[in-house]
């Protein structure tokens, strides 16, 4: 058990020069996470359709932003262009808590990502 204290393998401490704890974010969504995003969007569409069928004149539905339709809208967020990001797009999974934020918080996300 002394190897656990020495810091080998999975229990090795992070290199301090890289800021301590290193959060490893994959460069693209894997199939299961992408399917989860699609399932969440489908559930939202069903819920909105059900509410719209019962209360078609609801004020919140009139002011609601349209749900994303294209893959670019579903899985990417527009951020400022940098030399390392010439497309100006950032994968949605690289945004913190993207599973918990509704899409109408994009302005907050954009302001957060522009400061980094």
mmCIF file of C-alpha atoms in Angstrom:
data_model
loop_
_atom_site.group_PDB
_atom_site.id
_atom_site.type_symbol
_atom_site.label_atom_id
_atom_site.label_comp_id
_atom_site.label_asym_id
_atom_site.label_seq_id
_atom_site.Cartn_x
_atom_site.Cartn_y
_atom_site.Cartn_z
ATOM 1 C CA UNK A 1 0.000 0.000 0.000
ATOM 2 C CA UNK A 2 2.968 2.316 0.073
ATOM 3 C CA UNK A 3 2.523 2.887 -3.670
ATOM 4 C CA UNK A 4 -0.715 4.769 -2.902
ATOM 5 C CA UNK A 5 1.152 7.195 -0.707
ATOM 6 C CA UNK A 6 3.954 7.646 -3.220
ATOM 7 C CA UNK A 7 1.579 8.956 -5.869
ATOM 8 C CA UNK A 8 1.756 6.461 -8.713
ATOM 9 C CA UNK A 9 -0.843 5.616 -11.313
ATOM 10 C CA UNK A 10 -4.376 6.917 -10.931
ATOM 11 C CA UNK A 11 -3.634 8.361 -7.493
ATOM 12 C CA UNK A 12 -0.777 10.537 -8.700
ATOM 13 C CA UNK A 13 -1.175 14.200 -7.824
ATOM 14 C CA UNK A 14 -1.516 16.747 -10.614
ATOM 15 C CA UNK A 15 1.442 18.742 -11.800
ATOM 16 C CA UNK A 16 1.337 22.030 -9.838
ATOM 17 C CA UNK A 17 2.556 24.109 -12.778
ATOM 18 C CA UNK A 18 -0.584 23.211 -14.718
ATOM 19 C CA UNK A 19 -2.794 24.691 -12.020
ATOM 20 C CA UNK A 20 -3.276 21.744 -9.731
ATOM 21 C CA UNK A 21 -6.286 19.595 -10.522
ATOM 22 C CA UNK A 22 -6.520 18.997 -14.245
ATOM 23 C CA UNK A 23 -10.036 18.731 -15.629
ATOM 24 C CA UNK A 24 -9.927 16.592 -18.728
ATOM 25 C CA UNK A 25 -12.641 17.517 -21.207
ATOM 26 C CA UNK A 26 -12.945 15.369 -24.328
ATOM 27 C CA UNK A 27 -12.634 17.283 -27.597
ATOM 28 C CA UNK A 28 -15.998 15.998 -28.827
ATOM 29 C CA UNK A 29 -19.181 14.565 -27.372
ATOM 30 C CA UNK A 30 -19.235 10.796 -27.270
ATOM 31 C CA UNK A 31 -22.254 8.923 -28.633
ATOM 32 C CA UNK A 32 -24.008 8.415 -25.313
ATOM 33 C CA UNK A 33 -23.682 12.049 -24.207
ATOM 34 C CA UNK A 34 -24.867 13.238 -27.612
ATOM 35 C CA UNK A 35 -27.847 10.885 -27.370
ATOM 36 C CA UNK A 36 -28.629 12.307 -23.934
ATOM 37 C CA UNK A 37 -28.639 15.838 -25.376
ATOM 38 C CA UNK A 38 -30.978 14.705 -28.165
ATOM 39 C CA UNK A 39 -33.264 12.974 -25.649
ATOM 40 C CA UNK A 40 -33.413 16.078 -23.447
ATOM 41 C CA UNK A 41 -34.266 18.282 -26.424
ATOM 42 C CA UNK A 42 -36.970 15.803 -27.505
ATOM 43 C CA UNK A 43 -38.466 15.818 -23.990
ATOM 44 C CA UNK A 44 -38.476 19.621 -24.009
ATOM 45 C CA UNK A 45 -40.227 19.656 -27.393
ATOM 46 C CA UNK A 46 -42.880 17.204 -26.137
ATOM 47 C CA UNK A 47 -43.446 19.262 -22.991
ATOM 48 C CA UNK A 48 -43.760 22.510 -24.939
ATOM 49 C CA UNK A 49 -46.170 20.860 -27.396
ATOM 50 C CA UNK A 50 -48.303 19.536 -24.524
ATOM 51 C CA UNK A 51 -48.420 22.925 -22.794
ATOM 52 C CA UNK A 52 -49.150 24.654 -26.111
ATOM 53 C CA UNK A 53 -52.073 22.285 -26.797
ATOM 54 C CA UNK A 54 -53.638 23.043 -23.402
ATOM 55 C CA UNK A 55 -52.811 26.779 -23.169
ATOM 56 C CA UNK A 56 -52.152 28.115 -26.688
ATOM 57 C CA UNK A 57 -52.285 31.761 -25.567
ATOM 58 C CA UNK A 58 -49.753 31.414 -22.755
ATOM 59 C CA UNK A 59 -47.512 34.491 -22.553
ATOM 60 C CA UNK A 60 -44.375 32.456 -21.778
ATOM 61 C CA UNK A 61 -44.821 30.396 -24.956
ATOM 62 C CA UNK A 62 -45.069 33.518 -27.098
ATOM 63 C CA UNK A 63 -41.807 34.911 -25.719
ATOM 64 C CA UNK A 64 -39.956 31.589 -25.770
ATOM 65 C CA UNK A 65 -36.875 31.347 -27.948
ATOM 66 C CA UNK A 66 -37.154 28.785 -30.744
ATOM 67 C CA UNK A 67 -35.709 25.390 -29.932
ATOM 68 C CA UNK A 68 -32.503 24.488 -31.787
ATOM 69 C CA UNK A 69 -33.062 22.463 -34.953
ATOM 70 C CA UNK A 70 -29.722 22.117 -36.727
ATOM 71 C CA UNK A 71 -26.765 20.207 -35.258
ATOM 72 C CA UNK A 72 -24.789 23.451 -35.166
ATOM 73 C CA UNK A 73 -27.432 25.005 -32.901
ATOM 74 C CA UNK A 74 -27.831 21.874 -30.772
ATOM 75 C CA UNK A 75 -24.224 21.052 -29.975
ATOM 76 C CA UNK A 76 -22.273 24.306 -30.352
ATOM 77 C CA UNK A 77 -22.262 27.768 -28.811
ATOM 78 C CA UNK A 78 -20.883 30.836 -30.553
ATOM 79 C CA UNK A 79 -17.940 32.420 -28.760
ATOM 80 C CA UNK A 80 -15.386 34.984 -29.794
ATOM 81 C CA UNK A 81 -12.885 33.947 -32.411
ATOM 82 C CA UNK A 82 -9.306 33.419 -31.289
ATOM 83 C CA UNK A 83 -6.226 32.059 -33.061
ATOM 84 C CA UNK A 84 -6.849 28.714 -31.375
ATOM 85 C CA UNK A 85 -10.578 28.840 -32.239
ATOM 86 C CA UNK A 86 -10.916 30.402 -35.698
ATOM 87 C CA UNK A 87 -14.457 29.094 -36.256
ATOM 88 C CA UNK A 88 -15.905 31.021 -33.327
ATOM 89 C CA UNK A 89 -17.745 27.923 -32.098
ATOM 90 C CA UNK A 90 -17.321 26.066 -28.832
ATOM 91 C CA UNK A 91 -18.645 22.604 -28.119
ATOM 92 C CA UNK A 92 -21.613 22.721 -25.794
ATOM 93 C CA UNK A 93 -20.035 20.074 -23.551
ATOM 94 C CA UNK A 94 -17.138 22.431 -22.810
ATOM 95 C CA UNK A 95 -19.548 24.902 -21.179
ATOM 96 C CA UNK A 96 -19.871 24.262 -17.435
ATOM 97 C CA UNK A 97 -23.212 22.754 -16.386
ATOM 98 C CA UNK A 98 -24.517 22.625 -19.954
ATOM 99 C CA UNK A 99 -26.926 19.849 -18.976
ATOM 100 C CA UNK A 100 -28.561 21.981 -16.305
ATOM 101 C CA UNK A 101 -28.847 25.312 -18.147
ATOM 102 C CA UNK A 102 -31.756 25.981 -20.474
ATOM 103 C CA UNK A 103 -30.888 27.426 -23.861
ATOM 104 C CA UNK A 104 -32.149 30.914 -22.946
ATOM 105 C CA UNK A 105 -29.071 31.345 -20.722
ATOM 106 C CA UNK A 106 -26.801 31.539 -23.762
ATOM 107 C CA UNK A 107 -26.084 35.208 -23.125
ATOM 108 C CA UNK A 108 -24.656 34.339 -19.711
ATOM 109 C CA UNK A 109 -22.687 31.482 -21.210
ATOM 110 C CA UNK A 110 -21.316 33.720 -23.940
ATOM 111 C CA UNK A 111 -20.306 36.397 -21.458
ATOM 112 C CA UNK A 112 -18.607 33.751 -19.290
ATOM 113 C CA UNK A 113 -16.777 32.152 -22.189
ATOM 114 C CA UNK A 114 -15.584 35.515 -23.532
ATOM 115 C CA UNK A 115 -13.879 36.321 -20.248
ATOM 116 C CA UNK A 116 -11.833 33.132 -20.316
#
